[in-house]
Short mmCIF file of C-alpha atoms in Angstrom, two decimals:
data_model
loop_
_atom_site.label_atom_id
_atom_site.label_comp_id
_atom_site.label_asym_id
_atom_site.label_seq_id
_atom_site.Cartn_x
_atom_site.Cartn_y
_atom_site.Cartn_z
CA MET A 1 4.27 39.99 8.08
CA ASP A 2 1.59 37.49 7.05
CA SER A 3 -1.77 38.65 8.36
CA LYS A 4 -2.48 35.06 9.45
CA SER A 5 0.71 34.61 11.42
CA PRO A 6 0.20 33.96 15.16
CA ALA A 7 1.70 37.34 16.00
CA THR A 8 -1.19 39.11 14.26
CA ILE A 9 -3.95 37.02 15.82
CA PRO A 10 -5.36 39.16 18.66
CA TRP A 11 -5.24 36.48 21.36
CA ASP A 12 -6.21 38.86 24.17
CA ASP A 13 -9.16 40.14 22.18
CA LEU A 14 -10.30 36.58 21.61
CA PHE A 15 -10.68 35.78 25.29
CA PHE A 16 -12.12 39.20 25.98
CA GLN A 17 -14.72 38.61 23.28
CA LEU A 18 -15.55 35.12 24.49
CA GLU A 19 -16.14 36.39 27.99
CA ASP A 20 -18.27 39.29 26.92
CA SER A 21 -20.06 37.97 23.90
CA ASN A 22 -23.38 36.20 23.90
CA GLU A 23 -21.87 33.95 21.29
CA ALA A 24 -19.44 32.43 23.75
CA ALA A 25 -21.66 29.51 24.67
CA GLU A 26 -22.55 28.88 21.05
CA THR A 27 -18.91 28.93 20.01
CA ALA A 28 -17.95 26.56 22.78
CA GLN A 29 -20.76 24.20 21.84
CA ARG A 30 -19.87 24.30 18.13
CA THR A 31 -16.20 23.70 18.87
CA TYR A 32 -16.98 20.84 21.22
CA LYS A 33 -19.32 19.28 18.63
CA ARG A 34 -16.70 19.48 15.90
CA TYR A 35 -14.09 17.96 18.19
CA ILE A 36 -16.37 15.05 19.15
CA GLN A 37 -17.41 14.50 15.53
CA SER A 38 -13.78 14.35 14.46
CA MET A 39 -12.77 11.94 17.22
CA ARG A 40 -15.75 9.72 16.41
CA ALA A 41 -14.82 9.76 12.72
CA ILE A 42 -11.28 8.65 13.56
CA ILE A 43 -12.46 5.84 15.84
CA ASP A 44 -15.11 4.68 13.37
CA SER A 45 -12.59 4.70 10.53
CA TYR A 46 -11.12 1.41 11.81
CA ASP A 47 -14.45 -0.26 10.98
CA ALA A 48 -15.14 1.66 7.76
CA PRO A 49 -16.90 -0.57 5.22
CA ILE A 50 -14.51 -1.90 2.56
CA ASN A 51 -14.50 -4.45 -0.27
CA GLN A 52 -18.10 -3.69 -1.19
CA THR A 53 -17.97 -4.85 -4.81
CA PRO A 54 -19.47 -8.37 -4.98
CA ARG A 55 -16.79 -11.04 -5.25
CA GLU A 56 -16.16 -14.70 -4.61
CA GLU A 57 -13.10 -16.40 -3.13
CA ILE A 58 -12.04 -19.00 -5.71
CA TRP A 59 -8.67 -20.12 -4.38
CA ARG A 60 -6.69 -20.13 -1.19
CA LEU A 61 -3.18 -21.16 -0.29
CA ASN A 62 -1.87 -20.58 3.22
CA LYS A 63 -2.91 -16.94 3.91
CA SER A 64 -3.21 -15.92 0.26
CA LYS A 65 -6.60 -15.69 -1.37
CA LEU A 66 -7.70 -15.17 -4.94
CA TYR A 67 -10.97 -13.34 -5.55
CA HIS A 68 -13.09 -13.18 -8.68
CA TYR A 69 -15.34 -10.14 -8.96
CA THR A 70 -18.85 -10.65 -10.27
CA PRO A 71 -18.94 -9.21 -13.80
CA THR A 72 -21.43 -6.39 -14.31
CA LYS A 73 -21.62 -6.85 -18.09
CA PRO A 74 -22.98 -9.86 -19.99
CA ALA A 75 -20.29 -12.38 -21.01
CA ASP A 76 -20.49 -11.47 -24.71
CA GLU A 77 -19.75 -7.81 -23.89
CA CYS A 78 -16.70 -8.61 -21.76
CA PHE A 79 -13.08 -8.62 -22.94
CA PRO A 80 -11.81 -12.19 -23.33
CA ILE A 81 -8.53 -11.54 -21.49
CA PRO A 82 -8.94 -11.41 -17.69
CA LEU A 83 -7.06 -8.91 -15.55
CA LEU A 84 -5.20 -10.01 -12.41
CA LEU A 85 -4.51 -7.34 -9.79
CA VAL A 86 -1.37 -7.90 -7.73
CA TYR A 87 -0.91 -5.62 -4.76
CA ALA A 88 2.10 -5.09 -2.48
CA LEU A 89 3.06 -7.17 0.54
CA ILE A 90 2.62 -4.21 2.90
CA ASN A 91 -0.91 -2.78 3.02
CA ARG A 92 -4.20 -4.50 2.24
CA PRO A 93 -5.31 -4.64 -1.40
CA PHE A 94 -8.67 -2.95 -0.79
CA ILE A 95 -7.15 0.24 -2.18
CA PHE A 96 -8.33 -1.22 -5.50
CA ASP A 97 -11.90 -1.32 -4.19
CA LEU A 98 -12.25 1.59 -1.76
CA VAL A 99 -15.92 2.60 -1.79
CA PRO A 100 -18.64 2.43 -4.44
CA GLY A 101 -18.07 5.28 -6.86
CA ARG A 102 -14.37 5.43 -5.99
CA SER A 103 -13.46 1.84 -6.75
CA PHE A 104 -11.01 0.89 -9.50
CA VAL A 105 -12.42 -2.65 -9.53
CA GLU A 106 -15.98 -1.38 -9.97
CA PHE A 107 -14.85 0.96 -12.77
CA MET A 108 -13.02 -1.81 -14.64
CA LEU A 109 -15.96 -4.20 -14.27
CA ASP A 110 -18.27 -1.58 -15.75
CA GLN A 111 -15.91 -1.28 -18.73
CA GLY A 112 -16.24 -5.02 -19.40
CA PHE A 113 -13.09 -6.46 -17.81
CA GLU A 114 -13.07 -9.69 -15.88
CA ILE A 115 -11.24 -8.90 -12.65
CA TYR A 116 -9.27 -11.15 -10.31
CA LEU A 117 -7.56 -9.89 -7.18
CA LEU A 118 -4.72 -11.57 -5.33
CA ASP A 119 -4.70 -10.85 -1.60
CA TRP A 120 -1.39 -12.02 -0.13
CA GLY A 121 -2.88 -12.14 3.36
CA GLU A 122 -1.19 -11.47 6.65
CA PRO A 123 1.92 -13.59 7.27
CA GLY A 124 2.17 -15.30 10.64
CA PRO A 125 5.26 -16.55 12.49
CA GLU A 126 5.15 -19.73 10.39
CA ASP A 127 5.65 -17.62 7.25
CA GLN A 128 8.80 -15.83 8.34
CA ASP A 129 10.91 -18.10 6.11
CA THR A 130 8.91 -17.24 2.98
CA THR A 131 11.27 -15.39 0.67
CA PHE A 132 10.47 -12.71 -1.88
CA ASP A 133 11.20 -15.28 -4.60
CA ASP A 134 8.77 -17.76 -2.99
CA TYR A 135 5.94 -15.29 -3.48
CA VAL A 136 6.66 -15.50 -7.22
CA THR A 137 7.55 -19.17 -7.67
CA GLU A 138 5.18 -20.76 -5.14
CA TYR A 139 2.24 -18.39 -5.11
CA LEU A 140 2.03 -16.21 -8.21
CA THR A 141 2.54 -19.15 -10.58
CA ARG A 142 -0.33 -21.02 -8.95
CA VAL A 143 -2.53 -17.93 -8.98
CA VAL A 144 -1.97 -17.45 -12.71
CA ARG A 145 -2.83 -21.11 -13.28
CA LYS A 146 -6.04 -20.72 -11.28
CA VAL A 147 -7.09 -17.53 -13.08
CA LEU A 148 -6.67 -19.20 -16.46
CA ARG A 149 -8.55 -22.27 -15.28
CA HIS A 150 -11.41 -20.26 -13.80
CA SER A 151 -11.76 -17.82 -16.71
CA GLY A 152 -11.19 -20.37 -19.45
CA ALA A 153 -8.77 -17.93 -21.11
CA ASP A 154 -5.37 -18.86 -22.52
CA GLU A 155 -3.71 -15.63 -21.41
CA LEU A 156 -4.14 -12.93 -18.83
CA SER A 157 -3.13 -9.35 -18.17
CA MET A 158 -1.42 -8.43 -14.92
CA LEU A 159 -1.54 -5.13 -13.05
CA GLY A 160 1.06 -4.79 -10.31
CA TYR A 161 1.08 -1.92 -7.82
CA CYS A 162 4.15 -0.94 -5.77
CA ILE A 163 5.95 -4.10 -4.57
CA GLY A 164 3.21 -6.04 -6.38
CA ALA A 165 4.66 -4.52 -9.56
CA THR A 166 8.15 -5.75 -8.60
CA LEU A 167 6.72 -9.25 -8.05
CA SER A 168 4.93 -9.07 -11.43
CA VAL A 169 8.16 -8.02 -13.16
CA VAL A 170 10.13 -10.85 -11.52
CA TYR A 171 7.42 -13.31 -12.61
CA ALA A 172 7.49 -12.09 -16.22
CA ALA A 173 11.29 -12.05 -16.32
CA LEU A 174 11.66 -15.51 -14.76
CA TYR A 175 9.06 -17.26 -16.92
CA PRO A 176 9.44 -16.10 -20.54
CA GLU A 177 6.83 -18.66 -21.58
CA ALA A 178 4.26 -17.27 -19.09
CA PRO A 179 0.79 -16.71 -20.57
CA LEU A 180 1.06 -12.97 -20.08
CA ARG A 181 -0.78 -10.87 -22.66
CA ASN A 182 -0.23 -7.43 -21.09
CA MET A 183 1.46 -5.93 -18.09
CA ILE A 184 0.62 -2.70 -16.27
CA LEU A 185 2.93 -1.37 -13.58
CA LEU A 186 1.96 1.29 -11.05
CA THR A 187 4.80 2.95 -9.10
CA ALA A 188 7.11 -0.04 -9.48
CA PRO A 189 10.23 -0.05 -7.27
CA ILE A 190 12.78 -1.79 -9.51
CA ASP A 191 15.96 0.23 -9.97
CA PHE A 192 17.76 1.24 -6.77
CA SER A 193 20.94 2.58 -8.33
CA SER A 194 20.31 6.06 -6.94
CA GLN A 195 19.27 6.23 -3.29
CA LEU A 196 17.50 9.54 -3.05
CA ASP A 197 17.55 11.44 0.22
CA GLY A 198 14.28 11.24 2.08
CA SER A 199 13.29 7.90 0.66
CA MET A 200 12.82 4.69 2.60
CA ALA A 201 15.43 3.10 0.32
CA MET A 202 17.98 5.54 1.73
CA TRP A 203 17.09 4.56 5.31
CA LEU A 204 17.47 0.89 4.48
CA ASP A 205 20.80 1.33 2.72
CA GLU A 206 23.98 -0.37 3.95
CA GLY A 207 25.28 0.82 7.33
CA ARG A 208 22.04 2.36 8.58
CA ILE A 209 19.60 -0.31 9.65
CA ASP A 210 21.06 -3.71 10.48
CA ILE A 211 18.61 -5.88 8.52
CA ASP A 212 20.03 -9.19 9.74
CA LYS A 213 19.70 -8.12 13.36
CA LEU A 214 16.16 -6.85 12.74
CA ILE A 215 14.91 -10.03 11.08
CA ASP A 216 16.78 -12.39 13.42
CA THR A 217 15.14 -10.61 16.36
CA VAL A 218 11.56 -9.96 15.23
CA GLY A 219 10.99 -12.70 12.63
CA ASN A 220 8.43 -10.90 10.49
CA VAL A 221 8.83 -7.13 10.27
CA PRO A 222 5.89 -5.74 12.29
CA GLY A 223 3.30 -3.75 10.36
CA GLU A 224 3.50 -1.00 13.00
CA LEU A 225 7.17 -0.46 12.24
CA ILE A 226 6.59 -0.27 8.48
CA ARG A 227 3.67 2.12 9.00
CA HIS A 228 5.81 4.30 11.26
CA TRP A 229 8.61 4.42 8.68
CA ALA A 230 6.19 5.25 5.87
CA LYS A 231 4.58 8.04 7.92
CA MET A 232 7.92 9.44 9.04
CA LEU A 233 8.84 10.26 5.45
CA LYS A 234 6.20 13.01 5.49
CA PRO A 235 5.76 13.67 9.20
CA VAL A 236 3.78 16.91 9.07
CA GLU A 237 1.29 15.67 6.47
CA ASN A 238 0.83 12.23 8.05
CA PHE A 239 0.86 12.99 11.76
CA VAL A 240 -0.91 16.38 11.66
CA GLY A 241 -2.22 17.30 8.21
CA SER A 242 -4.40 14.27 7.74
CA TYR A 243 -6.33 15.00 10.96
CA VAL A 244 -6.53 18.75 10.29
CA ASN A 245 -8.08 17.92 6.91
CA LEU A 246 -10.63 15.68 8.62
CA MET A 247 -11.59 18.44 11.05
CA LYS A 248 -11.99 20.88 8.17
CA MET A 249 -14.47 18.67 6.34
CA VAL A 250 -16.15 16.98 9.30
CA ASP A 251 -19.58 18.37 8.30
CA ASP A 252 -19.37 16.79 4.84
CA GLU A 253 -20.63 13.23 5.33
CA GLY A 254 -19.38 11.92 1.97
CA ALA A 255 -15.92 13.39 2.41
CA VAL A 256 -15.67 11.97 5.94
CA LYS A 257 -16.62 8.50 4.71
CA ALA A 258 -13.92 8.63 2.03
CA TRP A 259 -11.39 9.87 4.60
CA GLN A 260 -12.31 7.03 6.95
CA VAL A 261 -11.73 4.32 4.34
CA ILE A 262 -8.40 5.84 3.32
CA ASN A 263 -7.38 6.18 6.96
CA ARG A 264 -8.29 2.56 7.57
CA TRP A 265 -6.12 1.55 4.63
CA VAL A 266 -3.19 3.71 5.80
CA GLU A 267 -3.34 2.38 9.36
CA ASP A 268 -3.90 -1.26 8.43
CA VAL A 269 -0.33 -2.22 7.60
CA ILE A 270 0.40 -5.94 7.73
CA PRO A 271 3.68 -7.59 8.75
CA PHE A 272 6.28 -8.29 6.06
CA SER A 273 7.60 -11.83 6.01
CA GLY A 274 11.09 -11.68 7.56
CA GLU A 275 13.03 -13.53 4.87
CA ALA A 276 11.14 -11.74 2.09
CA PHE A 277 12.08 -8.41 3.64
CA ARG A 278 15.72 -9.47 4.10
CA GLN A 279 15.88 -10.57 0.47
CA PHE A 280 14.11 -7.47 -0.81
CA VAL A 281 16.55 -5.19 1.02
CA LYS A 282 19.73 -7.15 0.27
CA THR A 283 19.12 -8.43 -3.25
CA TYR A 284 16.91 -5.76 -4.74
CA LEU A 285 17.47 -2.58 -2.80
CA ARG A 286 21.14 -2.77 -1.82
CA GLY A 287 22.37 -5.15 -4.51
CA ASN A 288 20.15 -3.79 -7.32
CA LYS A 289 20.47 -7.29 -8.80
CA LEU A 290 17.23 -7.15 -10.74
CA ILE A 291 18.49 -4.30 -12.87
CA LYS A 292 22.01 -5.73 -13.10
CA GLY A 293 20.59 -9.07 -14.24
CA GLU A 294 22.42 -10.86 -11.43
CA HIS A 295 19.44 -12.30 -9.61
CA ILE A 296 19.09 -16.07 -9.91
CA ILE A 297 16.06 -18.07 -8.75
CA HIS A 298 16.34 -21.87 -8.71
CA GLY A 299 19.29 -21.66 -11.10
CA GLN A 300 17.31 -19.53 -13.56
CA PRO A 301 18.40 -15.92 -14.18
CA VAL A 302 15.76 -13.26 -13.71
CA ASP A 303 16.43 -11.53 -17.00
CA LEU A 304 14.36 -8.43 -17.72
CA ALA A 305 15.04 -8.95 -21.42
CA ASN A 306 12.70 -11.95 -21.19
CA ILE A 307 9.75 -9.57 -20.84
CA LYS A 308 8.10 -9.36 -24.23
CA ALA A 309 4.51 -8.58 -23.27
CA PRO A 310 3.15 -5.07 -23.98
CA LEU A 311 3.96 -2.88 -20.99
CA PHE A 312 2.23 0.21 -19.61
CA ASN A 313 4.46 1.68 -16.93
CA ILE A 314 2.76 4.36 -14.83
CA VAL A 315 4.89 6.48 -12.56
CA ALA A 316 3.82 9.13 -10.02
CA LYS A 317 5.92 12.26 -10.24
CA PHE A 318 5.45 13.26 -6.58
CA ASP A 319 5.85 9.78 -5.13
CA HIS A 320 7.88 10.01 -1.90
CA LEU A 321 8.05 6.23 -1.45
CA VAL A 322 9.07 5.09 -4.93
CA SER A 323 10.98 7.71 -6.87
CA GLN A 324 10.52 8.21 -10.60
CA SER A 325 14.05 6.92 -11.30
CA GLN A 326 13.26 3.62 -9.54
CA SER A 327 10.47 2.86 -12.00
CA GLU A 328 11.68 4.30 -15.29
CA SER A 329 14.83 2.42 -16.25
CA ILE A 330 13.03 -0.88 -16.87
CA MET A 331 11.80 0.59 -20.16
CA SER A 332 15.19 0.20 -21.83
CA LEU A 333 15.87 -3.27 -20.41
CA ILE A 334 12.82 -5.20 -21.56
CA SER A 335 12.28 -6.69 -25.02
CA SER A 336 8.66 -5.58 -25.41
CA GLU A 337 8.16 -3.68 -28.64
CA ASP A 338 4.88 -2.26 -27.42
CA LYS A 339 5.78 -0.25 -24.32
CA GLU A 340 4.67 3.06 -22.88
CA LEU A 341 5.90 5.11 -19.95
CA LYS A 342 3.46 7.53 -18.38
CA VAL A 343 4.51 10.01 -15.71
CA ILE A 344 1.54 11.59 -13.99
CA PRO A 345 1.54 14.47 -11.50
CA SER A 346 0.39 12.42 -8.55
CA THR A 347 1.57 10.67 -5.40
CA HIS A 348 2.12 7.03 -4.45
CA VAL A 349 -1.43 6.59 -3.20
CA GLY A 350 -3.07 9.39 -5.18
CA ILE A 351 -2.25 7.47 -8.36
CA MET A 352 -5.04 5.06 -7.44
CA ILE A 353 -7.51 7.01 -5.30
CA SER A 354 -7.44 10.65 -6.34
CA GLY A 355 -10.12 12.36 -8.39
CA SER A 356 -7.73 12.75 -11.32
CA ALA A 357 -7.00 9.00 -11.16
CA ARG A 358 -10.71 8.30 -11.46
CA TYR A 359 -11.44 10.71 -14.27
CA LYS A 360 -8.12 10.62 -16.17
CA LEU A 361 -5.87 7.67 -15.39
CA TRP A 362 -8.46 4.89 -15.09
CA PRO A 363 -10.00 5.71 -18.50
CA GLU A 364 -6.48 5.73 -19.98
CA ILE A 365 -5.80 2.29 -18.49
CA VAL A 366 -9.10 1.08 -19.98
CA GLU A 367 -8.17 2.47 -23.38
CA TRP A 368 -4.65 0.98 -23.34
CA LEU A 369 -5.75 -2.40 -22.00
CA GLY A 370 -8.93 -2.61 -24.02
CA GLU A 371 -7.06 -2.29 -27.32
CA ARG A 372 -4.77 -5.13 -26.26
CA SER A 373 -7.35 -7.46 -24.71
CA ILE A 374 -9.24 -8.48 -27.84
CA MET B 1 -16.59 46.92 -5.51
CA SER B 2 -12.99 46.54 -6.62
CA GLU B 3 -11.25 43.15 -6.42
CA GLU B 4 -8.83 44.48 -3.85
CA LYS B 5 -11.66 45.64 -1.60
CA LYS B 6 -13.47 42.34 -1.97
CA GLU B 7 -10.33 40.41 -1.01
CA LYS B 8 -9.81 42.69 1.97
CA GLN B 9 -13.41 42.15 3.08
CA ILE B 10 -13.10 38.35 2.80
CA LYS B 11 -9.84 38.46 4.73
CA THR B 12 -11.43 40.54 7.47
CA GLN B 13 -14.38 38.14 7.64
CA ASP B 14 -11.99 35.20 7.87
CA ASP B 15 -10.03 36.88 10.64
CA GLU B 16 -13.23 37.69 12.55
CA LYS B 17 -14.38 34.08 12.16
CA ALA B 18 -11.02 32.88 13.39
CA ILE B 19 -11.28 35.07 16.46
CA SER B 20 -14.52 33.45 17.56
CA ASP B 21 -13.75 29.89 16.44
CA PRO B 22 -10.71 28.08 17.86
CA PHE B 23 -10.86 25.51 15.04
CA ALA B 24 -10.70 28.24 12.42
CA GLN B 25 -7.62 29.57 14.19
CA MET B 26 -6.03 26.15 14.16
CA PHE B 27 -6.75 25.75 10.43
CA GLN B 28 -5.34 29.20 9.72
CA PHE B 29 -2.26 28.39 11.73
CA TYR B 30 -1.79 25.02 10.00
CA ASP B 31 -2.37 26.44 6.52
CA SER B 32 0.15 29.20 7.13
CA PHE B 33 2.90 27.05 8.52
CA SER B 34 2.42 23.51 7.19
CA LYS B 35 4.41 24.13 4.01
CA SER B 36 7.47 25.47 5.76
CA TRP B 37 7.24 22.87 8.57
CA SER B 38 6.83 20.13 6.05
CA GLY B 39 9.95 21.23 4.18
CA VAL B 40 12.03 21.46 7.34
CA MET B 41 10.81 18.13 8.72
CA SER B 42 11.17 16.26 5.43
CA GLU B 43 14.70 17.58 5.10
CA ALA B 44 15.49 16.47 8.64
CA VAL B 45 14.13 12.93 8.29
CA GLY B 46 15.70 12.64 4.84
CA SER B 47 19.21 13.34 6.06
CA LYS B 48 21.88 10.67 6.38
CA SER B 49 22.48 11.57 10.02
CA PHE B 50 18.79 10.97 10.81
CA ALA B 51 18.91 7.59 9.04
CA GLU B 52 21.99 6.63 11.04
CA SER B 53 20.52 7.72 14.37
CA MET B 54 17.29 5.88 13.56
CA GLY B 55 19.32 2.75 12.87
CA GLN B 56 21.15 3.13 16.17
CA GLN B 57 17.90 3.61 18.09
CA LEU B 58 16.39 0.55 16.45
CA GLU B 59 19.47 -1.48 17.29
CA GLY B 60 19.19 -0.44 20.93
CA SER B 61 15.61 -1.66 21.17
CA LEU B 62 16.49 -4.85 19.29
CA ASP B 63 19.27 -5.57 21.81
CA SER B 64 16.90 -5.32 24.75
CA MET B 65 14.27 -7.33 22.87
CA THR B 66 16.79 -10.09 22.16
CA LEU B 67 17.83 -10.23 25.81
CA PHE B 68 14.23 -10.43 27.01
CA ARG B 69 13.21 -13.00 24.39
CA ARG B 70 16.20 -15.22 25.08
CA GLN B 71 15.57 -15.33 28.80
CA PHE B 72 11.79 -15.54 28.63
CA GLY B 73 11.79 -17.86 25.60
CA ASP B 74 14.12 -20.38 27.25
CA LEU B 75 12.02 -20.39 30.41
CA MET B 76 8.78 -20.79 28.44
CA GLU B 77 10.21 -23.62 26.37
CA GLN B 78 11.28 -25.48 29.50
CA TYR B 79 7.86 -24.94 31.06
CA LEU B 80 6.00 -26.18 27.97
CA GLN B 81 8.19 -29.26 27.72
CA MET B 82 7.59 -29.97 31.38
CA MET B 83 3.85 -29.74 30.80
CA SER B 84 4.07 -31.98 27.70
CA LEU B 85 2.82 -29.14 25.49
CA PRO B 86 4.18 -28.23 22.06
CA THR B 87 6.60 -25.32 21.92
CA ARG B 88 6.25 -22.33 19.59
CA LYS B 89 8.88 -23.78 17.28
CA GLU B 90 7.04 -27.10 17.05
CA VAL B 91 3.71 -25.40 16.24
CA ILE B 92 5.45 -23.32 13.55
CA ASN B 93 6.95 -26.50 12.05
CA ILE B 94 3.50 -28.11 11.83
CA ALA B 95 2.01 -24.98 10.22
CA GLN B 96 4.83 -24.91 7.65
CA ARG B 97 4.26 -28.57 6.81
CA LEU B 98 0.56 -27.85 6.37
CA THR B 99 1.38 -25.12 3.85
CA HIS B 100 3.55 -27.58 1.90
CA LEU B 101 0.68 -30.07 1.95
CA GLU B 102 -1.66 -27.36 0.67
CA MET B 103 0.75 -26.68 -2.19
CA ALA B 104 0.96 -30.36 -3.08
CA LEU B 105 -2.84 -30.61 -3.02
CA ASP B 106 -3.14 -27.54 -5.23
CA ASP B 107 -0.78 -29.11 -7.77
CA LEU B 108 -2.72 -32.38 -7.63
CA ASN B 109 -5.97 -30.50 -8.25
CA ALA B 110 -4.43 -28.79 -11.26
CA LYS B 111 -3.23 -32.14 -12.63
CA MET B 112 -6.73 -33.57 -12.14
CA ASP B 113 -8.21 -30.64 -14.04
CA GLU B 114 -5.80 -31.29 -16.91
CA LEU B 115 -6.79 -34.99 -17.00
CA ILE B 116 -10.48 -34.11 -17.01
CA ASP B 117 -9.87 -31.68 -19.87
CA LEU B 118 -8.11 -34.39 -21.85
CA GLN B 119 -11.12 -36.69 -21.51
CA LYS B 120 -13.54 -34.05 -22.73
CA PRO B 121 -14.41 -34.25 -26.44
CA LYS B 122 -12.54 -31.59 -28.37
CA LYS B 123 -14.58 -28.70 -29.78
CA LYS B 124 -14.89 -28.82 -33.56
#
């Protein structure tokens, strides 16, 4: 039997010792302090400082905002091709700019990239008719136009993360003439031909959740529901493990601060526009029309073969939200001659915020993008 | 001291610490069982039967939500109309029209930028 199993812990001895020992009061005080510290850390996490890298809002349409980050290098030392970051429609995009020292934006700025960030904003009831396609045709096209105008460049590179990667792919496939120099995809959900057990795609498959009923009733899909679904995929880690980890490191101020920002990001899930969600589930997830080449927007086919820009496709091996197979198959369907698939031993979120991301993946992105941004 | 003895000593120290610290006990307990729990739970929530039951549960709450919204929504709409106030639907319509206006303005701005660029002397 494991020496740490509950059967081997001498419970009776514990209480006997607490009663008799002079340390009882000290132990109680220490335990109480740790408990209070942990609770305070959780409460404070909802106000944890975020988006600390200096930036300026340069464009706004409805709820969407485009930010330009203040370059940290002189103009003549910067790459001439700007980089646009496109995040998903679910969480907030500050995962790209967590805290100083652990910020992808800050890292890229220091390497001489001009960075733009698209924040889709939080859809309200008036946005429930915005479709997934609208985000590409009405918003992303205008954002690209604004980035080019603001930077004075003729082309840009795009980095899409999660559903932001799907949107980037649809954009590139729909507009073959788009001024896209390079494309980087992080955990891109694109191919839904195999619905793996334990994935959200499996829950949303035909005959399980009535999507029409859900959207017709709630309008926009509430953020709380999406957060609950996402957490339910790893219940022990998300509902217990995360807080146990906090309690373990509660004396380490730096670690607690990092935990708080990540917790804020995890908890801060925004609603998903109703029609966009309906379309994502029916057209992409259930119909797999993007891969089949059957998706049509405004009479124009969304043909993955139209993608000719160099592509760096980064996939997380232990991603429980977007499986490896969902991201990989695009490699054989695009026309890009310069394409690279990288599978890294990480998770959906770890791919952007872990230590190995900071010290290994980010420098690799810089190397790949730098060579192609001259 | 041999490695085995050292390990034993550390283990004993850990156990003693756990005895006097409830948090240490909790951590020990979590560390010992989280892997197996996680496997069991992930398997459970990843099963088709779980997905189906979750869908049924959601449908049940959607049914009651629909009933409540229909009754309350109709009443509220009548009340607002009686008070000469705009209904939710009317406010949403205005907000949607504003977004379309914003889009048209954005396109106009872009066109203006292009015209200004055309008037600028070309760089040699």
